[in-house]
Coordinates of C-alpha atoms (C1' of nucleotides) in Angstrom, one line a residue:
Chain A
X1 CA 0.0 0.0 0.0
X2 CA 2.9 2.3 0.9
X3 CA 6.5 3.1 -0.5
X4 CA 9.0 1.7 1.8
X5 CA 10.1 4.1 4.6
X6 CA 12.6 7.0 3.3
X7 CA 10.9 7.0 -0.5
X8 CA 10.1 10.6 -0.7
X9 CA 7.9 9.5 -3.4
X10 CA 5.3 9.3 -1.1
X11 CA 5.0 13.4 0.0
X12 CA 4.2 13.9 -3.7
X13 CA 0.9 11.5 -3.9
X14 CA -1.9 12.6 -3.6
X15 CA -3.0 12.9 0.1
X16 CA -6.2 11.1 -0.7
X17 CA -5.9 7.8 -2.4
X18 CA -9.1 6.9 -1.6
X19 CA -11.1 8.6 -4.1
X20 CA -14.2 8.1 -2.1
X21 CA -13.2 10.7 0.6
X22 CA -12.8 13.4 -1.9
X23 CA -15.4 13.6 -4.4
X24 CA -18.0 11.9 -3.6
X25 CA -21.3 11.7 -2.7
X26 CA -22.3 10.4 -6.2
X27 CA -19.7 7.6 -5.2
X28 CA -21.6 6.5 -2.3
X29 CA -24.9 6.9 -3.7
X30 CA -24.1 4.5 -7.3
X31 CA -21.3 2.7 -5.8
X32 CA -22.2 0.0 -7.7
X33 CA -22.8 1.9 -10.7
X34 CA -19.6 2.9 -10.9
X35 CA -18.0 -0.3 -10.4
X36 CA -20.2 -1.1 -13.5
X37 CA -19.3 1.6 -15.7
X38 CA -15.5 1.5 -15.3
X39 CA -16.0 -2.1 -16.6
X40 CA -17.6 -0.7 -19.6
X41 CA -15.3 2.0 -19.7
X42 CA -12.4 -0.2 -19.6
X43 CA -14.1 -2.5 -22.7
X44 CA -14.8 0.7 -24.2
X45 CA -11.1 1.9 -24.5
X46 CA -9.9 2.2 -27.9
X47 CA -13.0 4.0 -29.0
X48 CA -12.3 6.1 -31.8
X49 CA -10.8 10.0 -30.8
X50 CA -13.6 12.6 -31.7
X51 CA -11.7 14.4 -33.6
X52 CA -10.3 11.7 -35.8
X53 CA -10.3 11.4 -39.7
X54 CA -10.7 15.4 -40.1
X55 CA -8.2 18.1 -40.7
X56 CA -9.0 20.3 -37.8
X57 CA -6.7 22.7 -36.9
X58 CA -4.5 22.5 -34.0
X59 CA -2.3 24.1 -31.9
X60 CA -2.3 27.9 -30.9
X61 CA -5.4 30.0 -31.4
X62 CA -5.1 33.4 -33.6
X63 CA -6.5 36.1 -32.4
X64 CA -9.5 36.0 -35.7
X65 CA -10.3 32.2 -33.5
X66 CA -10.5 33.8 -30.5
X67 CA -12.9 36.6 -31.8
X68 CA -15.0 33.7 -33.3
X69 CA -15.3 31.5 -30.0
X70 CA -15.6 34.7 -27.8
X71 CA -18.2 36.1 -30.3
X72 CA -20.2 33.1 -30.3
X73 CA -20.1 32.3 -26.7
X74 CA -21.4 35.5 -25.8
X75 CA -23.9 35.0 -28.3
X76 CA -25.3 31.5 -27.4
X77 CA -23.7 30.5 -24.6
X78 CA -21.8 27.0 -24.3
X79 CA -24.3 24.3 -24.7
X80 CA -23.0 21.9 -26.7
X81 CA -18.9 22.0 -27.6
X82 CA -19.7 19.0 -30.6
X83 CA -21.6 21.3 -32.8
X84 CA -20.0 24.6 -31.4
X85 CA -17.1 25.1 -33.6
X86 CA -19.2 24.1 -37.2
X87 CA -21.8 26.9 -36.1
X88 CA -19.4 29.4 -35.2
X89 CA -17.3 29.2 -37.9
X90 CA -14.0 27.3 -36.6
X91 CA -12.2 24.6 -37.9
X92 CA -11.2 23.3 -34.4
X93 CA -12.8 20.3 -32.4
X94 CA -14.7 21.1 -30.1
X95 CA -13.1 20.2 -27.1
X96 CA -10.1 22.8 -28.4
X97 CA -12.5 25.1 -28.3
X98 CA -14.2 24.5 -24.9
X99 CA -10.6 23.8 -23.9
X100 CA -9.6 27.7 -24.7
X101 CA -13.0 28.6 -23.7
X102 CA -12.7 27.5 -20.2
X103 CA -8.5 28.3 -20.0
X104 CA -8.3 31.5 -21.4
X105 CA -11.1 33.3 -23.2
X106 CA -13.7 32.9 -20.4
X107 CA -14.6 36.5 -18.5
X108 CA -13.9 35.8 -15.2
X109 CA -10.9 34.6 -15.9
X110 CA -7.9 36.4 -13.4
X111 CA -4.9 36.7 -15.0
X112 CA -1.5 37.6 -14.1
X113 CA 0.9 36.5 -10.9
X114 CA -0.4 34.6 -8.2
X115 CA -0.8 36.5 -4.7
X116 CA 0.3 35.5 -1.4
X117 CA -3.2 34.3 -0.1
X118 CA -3.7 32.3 -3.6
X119 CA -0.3 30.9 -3.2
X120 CA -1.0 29.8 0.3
X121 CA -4.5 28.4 -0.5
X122 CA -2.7 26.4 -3.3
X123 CA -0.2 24.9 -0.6
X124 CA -2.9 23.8 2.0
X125 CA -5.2 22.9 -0.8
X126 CA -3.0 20.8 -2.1
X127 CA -1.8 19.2 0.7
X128 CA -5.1 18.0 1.2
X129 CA -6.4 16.8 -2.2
X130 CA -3.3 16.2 -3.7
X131 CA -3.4 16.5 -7.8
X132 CA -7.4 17.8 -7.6
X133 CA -6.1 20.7 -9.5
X134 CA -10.3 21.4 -10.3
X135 CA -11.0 21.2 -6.4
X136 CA -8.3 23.5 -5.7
X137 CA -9.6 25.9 -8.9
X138 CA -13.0 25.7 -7.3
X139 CA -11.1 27.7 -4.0
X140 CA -9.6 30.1 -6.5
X141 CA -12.1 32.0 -8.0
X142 CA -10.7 33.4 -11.3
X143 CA -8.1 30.8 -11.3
X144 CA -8.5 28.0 -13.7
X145 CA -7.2 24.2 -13.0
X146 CA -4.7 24.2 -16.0
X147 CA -3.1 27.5 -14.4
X148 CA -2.9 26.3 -11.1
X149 CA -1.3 22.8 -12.3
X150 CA 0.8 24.4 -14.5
X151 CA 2.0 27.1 -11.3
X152 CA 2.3 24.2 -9.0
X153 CA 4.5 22.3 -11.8
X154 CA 6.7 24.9 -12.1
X155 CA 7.1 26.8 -9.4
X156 CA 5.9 24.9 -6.0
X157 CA 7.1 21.6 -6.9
X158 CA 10.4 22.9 -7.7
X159 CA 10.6 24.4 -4.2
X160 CA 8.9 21.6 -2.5
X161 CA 12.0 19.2 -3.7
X162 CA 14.3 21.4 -2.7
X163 CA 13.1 21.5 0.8
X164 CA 12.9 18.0 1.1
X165 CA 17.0 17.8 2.5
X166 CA 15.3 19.5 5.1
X167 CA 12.8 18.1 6.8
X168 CA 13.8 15.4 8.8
X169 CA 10.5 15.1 10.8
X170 CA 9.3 13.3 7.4
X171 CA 11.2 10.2 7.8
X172 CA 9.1 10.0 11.5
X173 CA 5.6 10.2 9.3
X174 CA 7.2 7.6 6.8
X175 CA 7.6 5.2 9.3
X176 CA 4.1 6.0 10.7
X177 CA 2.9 5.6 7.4
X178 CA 4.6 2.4 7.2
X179 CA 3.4 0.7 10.2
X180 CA -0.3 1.8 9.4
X181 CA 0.2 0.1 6.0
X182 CA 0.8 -3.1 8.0
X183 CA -2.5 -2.1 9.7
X184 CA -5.1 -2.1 7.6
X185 CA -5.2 -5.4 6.9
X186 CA -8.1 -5.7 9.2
X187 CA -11.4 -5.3 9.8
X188 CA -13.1 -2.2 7.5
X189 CA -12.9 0.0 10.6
X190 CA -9.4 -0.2 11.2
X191 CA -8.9 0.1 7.6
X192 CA -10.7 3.3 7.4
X193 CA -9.2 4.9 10.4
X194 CA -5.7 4.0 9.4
X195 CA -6.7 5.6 6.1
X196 CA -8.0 9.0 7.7
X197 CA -4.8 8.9 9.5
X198 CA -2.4 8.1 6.8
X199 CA -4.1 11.1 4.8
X200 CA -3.3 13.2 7.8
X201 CA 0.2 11.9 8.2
X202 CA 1.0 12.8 4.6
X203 CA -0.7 16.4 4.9
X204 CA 1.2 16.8 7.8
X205 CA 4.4 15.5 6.2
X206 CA 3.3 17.8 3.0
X207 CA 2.7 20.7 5.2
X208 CA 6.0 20.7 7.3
X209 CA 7.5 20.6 3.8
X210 CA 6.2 23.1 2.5
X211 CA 7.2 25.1 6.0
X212 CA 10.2 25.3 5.2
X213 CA 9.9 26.1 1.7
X214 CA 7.5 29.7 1.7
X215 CA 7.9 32.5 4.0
X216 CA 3.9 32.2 3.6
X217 CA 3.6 29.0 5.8
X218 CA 3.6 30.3 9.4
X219 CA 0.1 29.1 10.0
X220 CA 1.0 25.8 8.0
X221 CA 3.9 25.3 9.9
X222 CA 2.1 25.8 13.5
X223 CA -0.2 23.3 12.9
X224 CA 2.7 20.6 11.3
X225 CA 4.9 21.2 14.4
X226 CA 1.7 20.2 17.4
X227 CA -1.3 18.2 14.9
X228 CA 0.3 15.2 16.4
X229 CA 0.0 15.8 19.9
X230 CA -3.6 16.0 21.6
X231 CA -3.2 18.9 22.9
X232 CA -3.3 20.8 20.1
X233 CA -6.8 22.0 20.1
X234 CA -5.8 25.7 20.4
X235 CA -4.1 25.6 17.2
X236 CA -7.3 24.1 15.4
X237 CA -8.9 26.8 17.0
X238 CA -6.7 29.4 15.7
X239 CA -7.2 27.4 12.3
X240 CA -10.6 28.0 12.3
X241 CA -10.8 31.4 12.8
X242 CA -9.2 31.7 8.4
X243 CA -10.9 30.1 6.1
X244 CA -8.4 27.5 5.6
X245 CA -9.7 24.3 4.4
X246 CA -7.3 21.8 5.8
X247 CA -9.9 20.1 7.4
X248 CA -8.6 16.7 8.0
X249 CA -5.5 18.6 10.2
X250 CA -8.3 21.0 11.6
X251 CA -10.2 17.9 11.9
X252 CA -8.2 15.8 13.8
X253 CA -6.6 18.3 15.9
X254 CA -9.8 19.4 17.1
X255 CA -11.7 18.2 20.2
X256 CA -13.4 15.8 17.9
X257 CA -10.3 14.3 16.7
X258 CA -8.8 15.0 20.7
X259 CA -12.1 13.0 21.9
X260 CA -11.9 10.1 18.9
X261 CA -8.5 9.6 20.3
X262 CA -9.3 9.1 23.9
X263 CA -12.1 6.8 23.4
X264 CA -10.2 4.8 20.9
X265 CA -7.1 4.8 23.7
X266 CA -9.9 3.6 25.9
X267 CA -11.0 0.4 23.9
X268 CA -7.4 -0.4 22.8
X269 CA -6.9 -0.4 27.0
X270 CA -10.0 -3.3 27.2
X271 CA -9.0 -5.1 23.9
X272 CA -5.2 -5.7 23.8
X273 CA -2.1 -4.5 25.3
X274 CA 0.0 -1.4 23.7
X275 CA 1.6 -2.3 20.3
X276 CA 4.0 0.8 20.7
X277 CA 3.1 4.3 20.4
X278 CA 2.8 4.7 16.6
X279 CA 0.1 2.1 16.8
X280 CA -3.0 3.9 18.4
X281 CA -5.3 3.0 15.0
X282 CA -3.9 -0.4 14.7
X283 CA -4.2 -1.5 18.1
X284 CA -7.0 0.4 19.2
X285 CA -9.2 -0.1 15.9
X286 CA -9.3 -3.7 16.2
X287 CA -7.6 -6.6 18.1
X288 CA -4.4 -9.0 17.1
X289 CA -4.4 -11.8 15.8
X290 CA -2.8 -13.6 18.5
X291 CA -3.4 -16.8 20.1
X292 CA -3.5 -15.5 23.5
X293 CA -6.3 -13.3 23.3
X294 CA -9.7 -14.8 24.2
X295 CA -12.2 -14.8 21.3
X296 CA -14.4 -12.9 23.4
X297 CA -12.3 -9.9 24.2
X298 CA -11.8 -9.6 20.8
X299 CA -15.2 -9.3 19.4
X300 CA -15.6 -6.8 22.3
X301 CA -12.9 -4.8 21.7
X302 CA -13.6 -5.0 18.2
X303 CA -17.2 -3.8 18.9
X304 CA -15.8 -0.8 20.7
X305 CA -13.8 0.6 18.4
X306 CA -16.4 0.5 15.8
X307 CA -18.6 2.1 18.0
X308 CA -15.6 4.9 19.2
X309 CA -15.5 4.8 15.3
X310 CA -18.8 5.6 14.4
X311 CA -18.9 8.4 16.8
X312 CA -16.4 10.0 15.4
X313 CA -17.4 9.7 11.8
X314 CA -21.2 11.2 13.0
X315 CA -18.6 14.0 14.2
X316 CA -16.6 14.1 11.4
X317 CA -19.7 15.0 9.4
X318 CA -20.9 17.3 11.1
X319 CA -17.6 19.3 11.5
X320 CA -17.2 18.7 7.6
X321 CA -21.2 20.0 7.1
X322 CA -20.5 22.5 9.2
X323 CA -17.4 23.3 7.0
X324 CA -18.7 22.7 3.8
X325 CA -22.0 25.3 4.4
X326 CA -19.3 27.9 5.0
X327 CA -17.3 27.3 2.0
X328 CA -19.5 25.7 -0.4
X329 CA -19.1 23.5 -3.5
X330 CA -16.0 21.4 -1.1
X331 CA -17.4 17.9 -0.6
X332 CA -14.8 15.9 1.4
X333 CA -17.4 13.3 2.6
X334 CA -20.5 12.1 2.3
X335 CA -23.4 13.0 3.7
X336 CA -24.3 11.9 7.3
X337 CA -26.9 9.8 6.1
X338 CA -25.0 8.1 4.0
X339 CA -21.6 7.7 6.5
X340 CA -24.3 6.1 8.7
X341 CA -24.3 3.0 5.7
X342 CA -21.4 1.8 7.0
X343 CA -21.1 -1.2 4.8
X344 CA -21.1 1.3 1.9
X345 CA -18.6 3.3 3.6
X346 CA -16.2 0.9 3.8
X347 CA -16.8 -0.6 0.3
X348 CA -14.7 1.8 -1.8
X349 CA -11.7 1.1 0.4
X350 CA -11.3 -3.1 -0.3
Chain B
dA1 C1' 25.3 38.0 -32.9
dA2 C1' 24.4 33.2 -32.7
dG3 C1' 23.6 29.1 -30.5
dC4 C1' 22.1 26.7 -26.5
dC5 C1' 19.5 26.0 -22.4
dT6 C1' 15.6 26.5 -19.4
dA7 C1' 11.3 28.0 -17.4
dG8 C1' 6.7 29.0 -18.2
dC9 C1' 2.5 28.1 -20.2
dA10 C1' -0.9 27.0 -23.8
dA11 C1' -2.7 23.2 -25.8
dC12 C1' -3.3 18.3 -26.6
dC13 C1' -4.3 13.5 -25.4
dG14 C1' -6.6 9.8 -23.4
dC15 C1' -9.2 8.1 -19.7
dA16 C1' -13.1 8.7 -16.5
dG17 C1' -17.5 10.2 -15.3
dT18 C1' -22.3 11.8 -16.5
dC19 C1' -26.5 11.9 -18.8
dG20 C1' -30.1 11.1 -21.9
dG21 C1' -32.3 8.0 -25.1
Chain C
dA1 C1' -30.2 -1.9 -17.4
dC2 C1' -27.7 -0.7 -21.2
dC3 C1' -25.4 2.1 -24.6
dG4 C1' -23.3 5.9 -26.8
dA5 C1' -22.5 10.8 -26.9
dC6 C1' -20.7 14.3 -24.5
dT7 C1' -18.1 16.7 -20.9
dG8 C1' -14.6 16.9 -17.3
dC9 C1' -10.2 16.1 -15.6
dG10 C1' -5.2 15.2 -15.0
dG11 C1' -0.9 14.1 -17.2
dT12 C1' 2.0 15.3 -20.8
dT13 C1' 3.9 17.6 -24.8
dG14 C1' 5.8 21.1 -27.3
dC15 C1' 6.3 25.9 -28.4
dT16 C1' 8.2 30.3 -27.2
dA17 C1' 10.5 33.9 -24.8
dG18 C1' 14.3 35.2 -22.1
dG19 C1' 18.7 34.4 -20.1
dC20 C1' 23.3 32.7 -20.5
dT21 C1' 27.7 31.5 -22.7

DNA sequence: AAGCCTAGCAACCGCAGTCGG
DNA sequence: ACCGACTGCGGTTGCTAGGCT
């Protein structure tokens, strides 16, 4: 599931794998129509290009293009990109056109240098969704994802592997990472938890990299130096107060996460003895498989950490409810109806 | 001045997802 | 439920301008 400890690989993946907590209430809700369609989509592969077999024009738009597109946009609006370019008089395909539509003709496009606050929002955002670059657009009003990819090719990733000599408090979240990889091979609840906590390892591994890399990232850098003590709550507190969105930090360092962590502390006391102190999700979200343990204390440690668990999700939502009414159009989770399926939760994560 | 190198960015490509018939 | 058309997205390519030798 993981790189091997000391791959810096790893800080530049996304910091989501699992789709499912990133876009996706539609995921939840057609789970299994999903699972159908990428078959057909994978059968479907090879289908011929839409542009194919015509001599379109490619490459840079002319400014006579431009006047056409912009003209005709303006005009009729967007509705369908197939037929746009016949009735507006270009020989480009249509997803050129929508393509320069939406990158660089479009009104509300902001051009020019990013600014500090975009920069930073790019940074955090990132740190959280990883390669979303649409997500992070949707932050940036103005800003489109092509600009923003393009800005964090060239400019933050350059600084990001330059900072990397420097940041020896990664190779501590790599072996973290690594001895939750060896967790999750457990029930679905200690999967999932391992998984919310290997998304906030790497954001936190992301995030004290990128600390040392901006003069932008005092706020950043707070929260990477305390989110993994539980005693942190002030400096979710003092996250809250911006309109950051690094929820799963803000999250977990608040006294949701604080609580989550002390109950789960509490059922890894009755289940099992201490696995070392890196192991709070393994060993408190679901018992060993070792001989000496009694069946019974197993299914009832088991049971309380899926019921710790499922506190903390119905917490989780509402935090991330909470959040996403404030900021709008940011889905990190499902609804609360649908975290309560639990056996749909877990599904995406097998 | 000419050639080379590099960074930045617009545009392309192909896969994934959505929607309507 | 299925299929195909269409749109969205992320990775990659390649052009261009500017700096350097």
């Amino acid at each position: 599931m993981h790189p091997p400890p000391g791959d810096h690989k790893i800080l530049l993946l996304p910091a989501l794998r699992f789709p499912a907590l990133v876009s996706l209430s539609p995921l939840w809700q057609q789970i299994a129509a999903v699972i159908r369609r990428r078959k057909r989509a994978a059968a479907a592969m090879g289908r011929t290009p839409c542009c194919d077999g015509k001599a379109l024009k490619k490459g840079p738009w002319t400014p006579d293009e431009d006047k056409l597109l912009v003209d005709y946009v303006q005009a009729n609006g967007s509705g369908n990109w197939r037929l746009l370019p016949k009735l507006a008089g270009l020989n480009r395909c249509g997803k050129s056109c929508r393509l320069r539509w939406t990158n660089y003709l479009r009104p509300d496009i902001k051009r020019g240098p990013f600014t500090p606050e975009e920069h930073k929002s790019i940074l955090q955002l990132h740190a959280i969704v990883g390669n979303k670059w649409s997500m992070i657009a949707a932050q940036l009003p103005g800003r489109t994802d092509n600009e923003i990819k393009n800005y964090w090719n060239t400019n933050v990733k350059k600084q990001l592997s330059q900072g990397q000599a420097q940041a020896p408090a990664v190779i501590g979240v790599q072996a973290a990472l690594a001895s939750l990889g060896a967790a999750v091979a457990g029930s679905p609840a200690a999967r999932h938890m391992a998984q919310w906590e290997t998304a906030r390892l790497e954001a936190e591994a992301r995030l004290s990299l990128l600390s040392g890399t901006t003069s932008l990232a005092g706020t950043t850098s707070s929260v990477a130096a305390s989110s993994s003590s539980s005693s942190t709550v002030a400096a979710g507190a003092d996250h809250a107060s911006d309109a950051s969105p690094d929820i799963y930090l803000r999250l977990w360092n608040s006294e949701v996460g604080d609580s989550f962590r002390k109950s789960s502390a509490g059922s890894a006391a009755r289940g099992e003895a201490a696995h070392g102190d890196e192991g709070l999700l393994a060993s408190s979200a679901f018992p060993p498989s070792r001989d000496d343990s009694s069946a019974a204390s197993i299914v009832t440690a088991a049971a309380a950490a899926a019921d710790d668990y499922q506190v903390f999700l119905d917490l989780a939502a509402e935090e991330l409810e909470l959040f996403h009414g404030r900021h709008g159009g940011f889905a990190l989770l499902p609804s609360t109806d649908l975290l309560a399926e639990t056996s749909l939760y877990y599904a995406p994560f097998d």
